[in-house]
Coordinates of C-alpha atoms and ligand atoms in Angstrom, one line a residue:
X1 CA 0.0 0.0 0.0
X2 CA 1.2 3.1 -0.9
X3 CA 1.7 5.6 2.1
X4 CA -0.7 8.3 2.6
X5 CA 0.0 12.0 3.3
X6 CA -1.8 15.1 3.8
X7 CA -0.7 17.9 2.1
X8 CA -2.5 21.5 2.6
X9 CA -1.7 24.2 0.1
X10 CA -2.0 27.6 1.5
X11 CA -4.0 30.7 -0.4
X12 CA -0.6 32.5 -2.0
X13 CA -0.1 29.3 -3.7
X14 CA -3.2 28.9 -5.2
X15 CA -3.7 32.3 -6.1
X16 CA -4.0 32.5 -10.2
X17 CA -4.4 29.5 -12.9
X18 CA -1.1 29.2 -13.4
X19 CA 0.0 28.7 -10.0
X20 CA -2.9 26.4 -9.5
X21 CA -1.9 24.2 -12.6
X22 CA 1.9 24.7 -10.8
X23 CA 0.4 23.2 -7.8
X24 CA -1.5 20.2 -9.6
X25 CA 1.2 19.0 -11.6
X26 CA 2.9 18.9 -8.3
X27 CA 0.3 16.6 -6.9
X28 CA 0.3 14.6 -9.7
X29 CA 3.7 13.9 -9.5
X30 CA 3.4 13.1 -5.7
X31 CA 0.3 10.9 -6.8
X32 CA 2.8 8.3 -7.8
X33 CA 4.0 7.3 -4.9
X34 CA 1.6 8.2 -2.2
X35 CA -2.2 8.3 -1.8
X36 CA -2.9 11.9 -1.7
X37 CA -5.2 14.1 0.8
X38 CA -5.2 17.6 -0.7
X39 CA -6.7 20.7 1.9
X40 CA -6.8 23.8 0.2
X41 CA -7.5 27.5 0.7
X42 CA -8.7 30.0 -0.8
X43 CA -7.4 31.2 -3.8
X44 CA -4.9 34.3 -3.3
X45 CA -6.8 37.2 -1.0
X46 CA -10.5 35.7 -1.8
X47 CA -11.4 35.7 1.7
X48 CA -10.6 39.0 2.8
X49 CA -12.4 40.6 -0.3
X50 CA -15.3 38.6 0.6
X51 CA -15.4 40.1 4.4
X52 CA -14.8 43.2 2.7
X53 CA -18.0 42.5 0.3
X54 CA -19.9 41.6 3.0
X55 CA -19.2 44.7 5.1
X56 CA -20.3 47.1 1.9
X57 CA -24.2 45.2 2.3
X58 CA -24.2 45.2 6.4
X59 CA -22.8 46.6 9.3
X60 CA -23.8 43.9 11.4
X61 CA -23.6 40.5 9.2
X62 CA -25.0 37.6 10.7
X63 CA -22.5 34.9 11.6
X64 CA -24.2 31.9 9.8
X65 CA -24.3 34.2 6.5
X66 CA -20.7 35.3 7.0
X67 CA -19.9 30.9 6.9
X68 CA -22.2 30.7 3.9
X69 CA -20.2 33.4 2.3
X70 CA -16.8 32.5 3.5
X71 CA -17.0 28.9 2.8
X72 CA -16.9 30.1 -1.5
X73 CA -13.4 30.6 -1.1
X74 CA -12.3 27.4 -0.6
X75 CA -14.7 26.0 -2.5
X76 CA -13.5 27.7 -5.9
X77 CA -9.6 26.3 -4.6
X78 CA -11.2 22.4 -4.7
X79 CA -12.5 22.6 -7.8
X80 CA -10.4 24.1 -9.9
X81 CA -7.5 22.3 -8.3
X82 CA -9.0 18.9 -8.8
X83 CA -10.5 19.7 -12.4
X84 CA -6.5 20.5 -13.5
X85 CA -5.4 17.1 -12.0
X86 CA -7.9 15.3 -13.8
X87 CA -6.8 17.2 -17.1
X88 CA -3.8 16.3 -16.3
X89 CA -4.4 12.9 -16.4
X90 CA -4.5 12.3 -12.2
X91 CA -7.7 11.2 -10.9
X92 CA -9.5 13.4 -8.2
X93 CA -12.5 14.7 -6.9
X94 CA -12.9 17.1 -4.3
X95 CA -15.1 17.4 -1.3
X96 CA -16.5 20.3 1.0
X97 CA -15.8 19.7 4.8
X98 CA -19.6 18.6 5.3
X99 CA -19.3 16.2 2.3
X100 CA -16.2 14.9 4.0
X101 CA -17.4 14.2 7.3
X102 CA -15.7 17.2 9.5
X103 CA -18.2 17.6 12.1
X104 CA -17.8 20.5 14.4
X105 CA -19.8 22.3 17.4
X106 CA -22.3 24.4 16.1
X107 CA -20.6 27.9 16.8
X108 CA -20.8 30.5 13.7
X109 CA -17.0 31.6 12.6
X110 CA -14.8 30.0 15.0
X111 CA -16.2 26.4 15.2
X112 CA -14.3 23.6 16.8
X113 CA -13.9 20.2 14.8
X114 CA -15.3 17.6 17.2
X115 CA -15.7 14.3 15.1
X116 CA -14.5 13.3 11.8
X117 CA -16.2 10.6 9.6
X118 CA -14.7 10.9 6.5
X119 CA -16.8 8.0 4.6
X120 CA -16.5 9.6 1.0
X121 CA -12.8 10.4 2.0
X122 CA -12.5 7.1 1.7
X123 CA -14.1 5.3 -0.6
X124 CA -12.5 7.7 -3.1
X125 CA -8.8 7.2 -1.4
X126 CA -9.6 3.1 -2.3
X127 CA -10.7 3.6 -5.5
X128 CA -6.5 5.3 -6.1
X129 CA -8.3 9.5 -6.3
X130 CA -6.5 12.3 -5.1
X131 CA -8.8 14.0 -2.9
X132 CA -9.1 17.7 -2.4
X133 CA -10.9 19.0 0.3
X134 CA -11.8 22.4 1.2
X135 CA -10.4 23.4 4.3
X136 CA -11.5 26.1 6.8
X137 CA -14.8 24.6 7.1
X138 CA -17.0 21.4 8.3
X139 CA -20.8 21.1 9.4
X140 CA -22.3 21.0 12.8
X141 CA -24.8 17.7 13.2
X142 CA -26.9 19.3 16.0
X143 CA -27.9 22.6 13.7
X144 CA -27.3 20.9 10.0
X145 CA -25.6 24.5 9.2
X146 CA -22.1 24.9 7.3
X147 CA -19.6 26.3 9.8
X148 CA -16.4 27.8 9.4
X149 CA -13.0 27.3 11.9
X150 CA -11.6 30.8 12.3
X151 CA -8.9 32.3 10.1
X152 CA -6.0 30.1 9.0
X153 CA -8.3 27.8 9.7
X154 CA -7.7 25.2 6.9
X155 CA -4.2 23.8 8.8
X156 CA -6.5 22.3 11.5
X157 CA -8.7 20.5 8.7
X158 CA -5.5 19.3 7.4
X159 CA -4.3 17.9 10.9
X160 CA -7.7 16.5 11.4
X161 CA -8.1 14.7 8.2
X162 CA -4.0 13.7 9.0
X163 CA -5.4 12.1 12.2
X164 CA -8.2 10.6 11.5
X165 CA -6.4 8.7 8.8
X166 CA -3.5 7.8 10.6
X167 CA -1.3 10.1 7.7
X168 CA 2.2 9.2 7.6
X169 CA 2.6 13.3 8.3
X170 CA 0.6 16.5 7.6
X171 CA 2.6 18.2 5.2
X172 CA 1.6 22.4 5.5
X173 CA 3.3 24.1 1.7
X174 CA 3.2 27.8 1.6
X175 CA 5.3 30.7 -0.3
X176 CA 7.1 30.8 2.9
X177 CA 9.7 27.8 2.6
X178 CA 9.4 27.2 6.6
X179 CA 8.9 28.7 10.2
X180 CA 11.1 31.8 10.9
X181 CA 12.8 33.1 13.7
X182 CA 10.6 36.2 13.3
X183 CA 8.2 37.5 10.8
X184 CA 11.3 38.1 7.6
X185 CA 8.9 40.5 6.6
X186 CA 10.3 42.2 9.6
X187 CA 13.9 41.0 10.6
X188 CA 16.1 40.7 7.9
X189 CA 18.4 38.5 9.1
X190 CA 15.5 36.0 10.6
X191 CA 16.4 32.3 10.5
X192 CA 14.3 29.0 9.3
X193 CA 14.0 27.0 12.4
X194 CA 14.6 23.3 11.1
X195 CA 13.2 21.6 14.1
X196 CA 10.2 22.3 16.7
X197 CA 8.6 20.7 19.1
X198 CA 4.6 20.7 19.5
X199 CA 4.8 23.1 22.6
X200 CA 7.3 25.7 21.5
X201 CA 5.0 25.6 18.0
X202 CA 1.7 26.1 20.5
X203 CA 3.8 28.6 22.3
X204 CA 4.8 30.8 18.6
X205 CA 1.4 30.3 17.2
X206 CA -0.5 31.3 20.2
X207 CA 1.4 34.5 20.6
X208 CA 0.8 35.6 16.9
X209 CA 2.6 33.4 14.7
X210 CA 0.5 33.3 11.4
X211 CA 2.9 30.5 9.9
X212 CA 0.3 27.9 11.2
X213 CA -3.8 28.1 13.1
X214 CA -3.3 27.4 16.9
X215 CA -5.6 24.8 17.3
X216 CA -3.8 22.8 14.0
X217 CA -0.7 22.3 16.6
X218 CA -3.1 22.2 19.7
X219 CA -5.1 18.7 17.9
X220 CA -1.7 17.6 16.1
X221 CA 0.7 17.6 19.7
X222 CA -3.1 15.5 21.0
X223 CA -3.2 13.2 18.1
X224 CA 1.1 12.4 17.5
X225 CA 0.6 14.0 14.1
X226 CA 3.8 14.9 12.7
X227 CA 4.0 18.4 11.1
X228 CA 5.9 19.7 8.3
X229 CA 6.1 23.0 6.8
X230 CA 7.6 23.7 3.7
X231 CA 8.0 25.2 0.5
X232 CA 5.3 24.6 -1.6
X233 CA 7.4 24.8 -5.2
X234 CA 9.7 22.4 -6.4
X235 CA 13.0 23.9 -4.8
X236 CA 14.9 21.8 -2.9
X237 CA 14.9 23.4 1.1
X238 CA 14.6 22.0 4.3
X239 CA 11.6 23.5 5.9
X240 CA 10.3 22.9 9.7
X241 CA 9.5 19.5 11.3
X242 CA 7.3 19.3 14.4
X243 CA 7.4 16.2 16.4
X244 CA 7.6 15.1 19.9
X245 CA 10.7 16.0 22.2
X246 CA 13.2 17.9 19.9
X247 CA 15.7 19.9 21.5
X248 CA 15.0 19.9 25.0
X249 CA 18.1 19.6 26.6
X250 CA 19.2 23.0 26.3
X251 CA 18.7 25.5 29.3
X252 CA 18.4 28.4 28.2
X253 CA 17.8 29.4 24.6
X254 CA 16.0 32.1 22.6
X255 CA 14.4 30.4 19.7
X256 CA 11.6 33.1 18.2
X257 CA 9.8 36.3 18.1
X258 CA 6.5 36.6 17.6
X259 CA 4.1 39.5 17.8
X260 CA -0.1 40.2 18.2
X261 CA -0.3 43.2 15.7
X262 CA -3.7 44.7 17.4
X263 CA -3.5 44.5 20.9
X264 CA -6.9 46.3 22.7
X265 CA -7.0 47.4 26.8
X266 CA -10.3 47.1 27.5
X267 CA -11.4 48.6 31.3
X268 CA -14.6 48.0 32.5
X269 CA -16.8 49.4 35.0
X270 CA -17.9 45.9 36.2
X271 CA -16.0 45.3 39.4
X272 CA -16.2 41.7 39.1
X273 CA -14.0 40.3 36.5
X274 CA -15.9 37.2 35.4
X275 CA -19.3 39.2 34.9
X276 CA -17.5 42.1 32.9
X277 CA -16.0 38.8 30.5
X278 CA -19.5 37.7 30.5
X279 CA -21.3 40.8 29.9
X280 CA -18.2 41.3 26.7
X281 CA -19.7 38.2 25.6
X282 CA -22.7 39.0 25.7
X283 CA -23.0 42.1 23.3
X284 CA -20.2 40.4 21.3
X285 CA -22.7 37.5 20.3
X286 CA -25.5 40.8 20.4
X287 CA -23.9 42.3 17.3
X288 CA -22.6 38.5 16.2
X289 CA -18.9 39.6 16.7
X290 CA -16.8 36.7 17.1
X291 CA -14.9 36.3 20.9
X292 CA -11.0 37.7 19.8
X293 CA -8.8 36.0 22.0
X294 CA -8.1 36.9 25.6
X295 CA -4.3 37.3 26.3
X296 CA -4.9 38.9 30.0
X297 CA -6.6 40.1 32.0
X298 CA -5.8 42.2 35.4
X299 CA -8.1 42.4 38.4
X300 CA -7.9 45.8 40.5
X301 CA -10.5 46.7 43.6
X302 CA -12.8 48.7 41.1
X303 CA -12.2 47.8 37.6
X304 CA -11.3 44.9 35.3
X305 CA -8.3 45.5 32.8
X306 CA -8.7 43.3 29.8
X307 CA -6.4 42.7 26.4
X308 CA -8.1 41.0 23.4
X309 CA -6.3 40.2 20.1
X310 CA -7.9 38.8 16.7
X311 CA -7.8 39.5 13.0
X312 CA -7.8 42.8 11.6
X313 CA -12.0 42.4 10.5
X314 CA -13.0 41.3 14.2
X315 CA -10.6 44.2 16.3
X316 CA -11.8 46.8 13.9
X317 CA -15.8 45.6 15.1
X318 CA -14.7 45.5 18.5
X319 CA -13.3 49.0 18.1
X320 CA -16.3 50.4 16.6
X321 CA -19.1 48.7 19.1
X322 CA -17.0 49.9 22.4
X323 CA -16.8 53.3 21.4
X324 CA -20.6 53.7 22.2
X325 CA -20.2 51.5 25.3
X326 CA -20.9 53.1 28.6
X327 CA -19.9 50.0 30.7
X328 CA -16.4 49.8 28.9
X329 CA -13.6 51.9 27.9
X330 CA -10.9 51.2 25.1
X331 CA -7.8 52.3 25.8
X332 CA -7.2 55.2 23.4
X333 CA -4.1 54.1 21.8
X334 CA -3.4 50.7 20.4
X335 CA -1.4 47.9 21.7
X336 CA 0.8 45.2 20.2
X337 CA 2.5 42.3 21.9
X338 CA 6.0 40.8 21.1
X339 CA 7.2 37.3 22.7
X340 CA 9.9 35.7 23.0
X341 CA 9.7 32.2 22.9
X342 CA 12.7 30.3 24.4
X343 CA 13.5 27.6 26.9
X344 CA 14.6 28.2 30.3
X345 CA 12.0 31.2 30.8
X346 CA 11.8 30.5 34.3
X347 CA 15.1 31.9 35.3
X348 CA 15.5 35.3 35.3
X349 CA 18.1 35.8 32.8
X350 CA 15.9 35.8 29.2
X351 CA 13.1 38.3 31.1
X352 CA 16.4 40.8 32.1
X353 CA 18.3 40.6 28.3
X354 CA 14.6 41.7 27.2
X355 CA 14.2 44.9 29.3
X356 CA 17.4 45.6 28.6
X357 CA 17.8 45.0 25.4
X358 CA 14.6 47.6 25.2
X359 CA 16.2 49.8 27.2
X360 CA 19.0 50.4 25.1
X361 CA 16.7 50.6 22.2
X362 CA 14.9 53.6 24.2
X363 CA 11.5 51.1 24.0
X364 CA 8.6 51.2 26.7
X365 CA 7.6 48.1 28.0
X366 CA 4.3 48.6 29.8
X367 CA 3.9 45.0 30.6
X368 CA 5.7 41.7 30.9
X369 CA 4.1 38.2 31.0
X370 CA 6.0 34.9 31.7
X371 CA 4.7 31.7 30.8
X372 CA 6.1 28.6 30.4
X373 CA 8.1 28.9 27.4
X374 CA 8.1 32.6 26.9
X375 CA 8.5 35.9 28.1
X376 CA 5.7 38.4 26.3
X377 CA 5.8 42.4 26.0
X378 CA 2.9 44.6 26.4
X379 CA 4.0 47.3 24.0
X380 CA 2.4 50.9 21.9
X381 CA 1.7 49.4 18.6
X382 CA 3.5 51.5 17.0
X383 CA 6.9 50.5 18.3
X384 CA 6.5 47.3 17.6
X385 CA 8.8 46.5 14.3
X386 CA 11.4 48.4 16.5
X387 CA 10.9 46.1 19.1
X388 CA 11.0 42.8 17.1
X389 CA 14.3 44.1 15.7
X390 CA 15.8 45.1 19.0
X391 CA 14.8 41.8 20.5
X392 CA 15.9 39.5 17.8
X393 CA 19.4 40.3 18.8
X394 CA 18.6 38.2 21.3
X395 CA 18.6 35.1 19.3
Ligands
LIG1 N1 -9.1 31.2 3.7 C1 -9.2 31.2 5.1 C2 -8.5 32.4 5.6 O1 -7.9 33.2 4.8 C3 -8.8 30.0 5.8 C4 -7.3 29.6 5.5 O2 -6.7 30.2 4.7 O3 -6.8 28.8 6.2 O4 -8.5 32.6 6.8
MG2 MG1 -6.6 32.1 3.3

């Protein structure tokens, strides 16, 4: 039997004809000697003009429309991908996430893959077809309705489908030929990290790396899925490998920078912290805004302090609903967060070079949070690229 191996092909490589026919014919190729999952996003910047459609026809669009309309883009990827391997003489067919058995809670815009029955999957794996699947999206059994899995979302279909089959590994191919030291968009002189393990990946992702979707390293450390990420044309580079246990015997080491780009202080009037979070959630499901993520959140005798991240499209909602809010403030200015992921975070040392380091670089730290495996910056968004460069001496 030949081995099987997911491959997920991100939006910048799918984003004309000829790159999609660039991306077939390497599938085909690949179809020789392996059976074949294919996840694909959407085409290029598809969804992001598709938000931006939506926002021109309703201030306030409902979260089950915004799935309806989102789920389009990945759908014109599976198509067109699978309709050039079959001209190319490779058999495929492609499926939605509902026709291919990802089941998930029944939440609008951020759903959570519970179950996978991938019964079509396959049936058209034994019958030797390349499948392509859409990621980013899968069907809730309670409701019936078509869900989507939060931005980047399409890496944790691909690690789902890679688990569910028992893949070989859960290859993630991009225009970016690995996982950087920091964003080289940024830093110059940033590095391709050859090897990770699951919990410095968890660590980098949850702290704002957009290389992969936080929960896709989350359900692939649970399920002993091993990750790769790579180059998705035909030059020969190394790219990342996630598995279990990689370098940790070293004591202290700086291995990343990361950064949250929008960064929002929100203070409420509610003394008691848990009702103000409930009482957020609240009118964010009122005017079906999506939950950002919560990053802190600091507890003082009269007020709650809280910092949310999130994409651009869900900050910028946030932004414009708390304005008119009388039981919360917004912080005028905007924040941004930079971390440092390393090992040995618990000493003292890495959490000193840091301030330093800022110091030096005449940068205002406002606040510091340790975890784990990092040490995070609470920093004006608009030193941020200076900070990432200040602090990437570091590694
Ligand atoms: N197309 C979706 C997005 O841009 C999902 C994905 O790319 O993973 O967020
Ligand atoms: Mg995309």
């Amino acid at each position: 039997m030949k081995p099987l191996i997911v491959q997920k092909y991100g939006g910048a490589t799918l984003a004309d004809p000829e790159k999609i026919k660039a991306v077939s014919a390497r599938v085909a190729k690949q179809a020789k000697d392996n059976s074949l999952i294919v996840v694909v996003s959407a085409m290029g910047k598809t969804t992001n003009s598709l938000i931006d459609l939506a926002s021109q026809v309703s201030a306030h669009p409902q979260r089950r429309e915004m799935d309806m309309l989102l789920t389009v883009g990945e759908r014109i990827s599976m198509s067109l991908v699978s309709m050039a391997l079959n001209d190319q003489g490779c058999k495929a067919i492609s499926f939605t996430g509902s026709q291919a058995g990802i089941f998930t809670d029944d939440s609008h815009v951020n759903a959570f893959i519970k179950d996978v029955k991938a019964f079509r999957v396959e049936e058209a794996l034994k019958s030797e077809k390349v499948v392509i699947l859409a990621g980013f999206q899968g069907v809730s059994p309670t409701t019936k309705e078509i869900t989507t899995l939060g931005r980047g979302g399409s890496d944790t279909s691909a690690v789902a489908m890679a688990a569910a089959f028992n893949a070989e590994r859960c290859e993630i191919l991009k225009d970016v030929p690995a996982v950087f030291s920091a964003d080289p968009n940024i830093v110059k002189t940033a590095k391709p990290l050859q090897e990770l393990n699951y919990d410095q990946l968890m660590e980098m992702t949850f702290w704002g790396a957009k290389v992969l979707h936080y929960r896709s390293v989350e359900l692939a450390k649970v399920r002993d899925v091993t990750l790769y990420i790579g180059p998705a044309s035909n030059k020969t580079s190394d790219g990342t490998l996630v598995k279990k246990g990689l370098n940790m015997f070293e004591s202290c080491k700086a291995l990343s920078l990361n950064s949250h780009e929008t960064v929002l202080e929100i203070r409420s009037q509610e003394k008691n912290t848990a009702k103000a979070l409930k009482q957020l959630q609240d009118l964010f499901e009122e005017k079906q805004i999506a939950f950002p993520q919560l990053l802190h959140c600091e507890i003082n005798k009269d007020h709650a302090e809280i910092l949310l991240t999130g994409p651009q499209e869900i900050m910028g909602a946030v932004k414009r609903e708390l304005q008119s809010q009388k039981n919360f403030t917004l912080h005028p200015q905007d924040y941004s967060t930079v971390t440092l992921t390393c090992t040995g975070a618990t000493s003292p040392e890495i959490p000193q070079q840091v301030l330093e380091k800022m110091d030096k670089a005449q940068l205002q730290a406002h606040k510091l949070i340790m975890s784990a495996m990092s040490v995070t910056v609470v920093i004006d968004a608009s030193t941020r690229k200076q900070t990432v460069e200040a602090l990437h001496t570091l590694i």
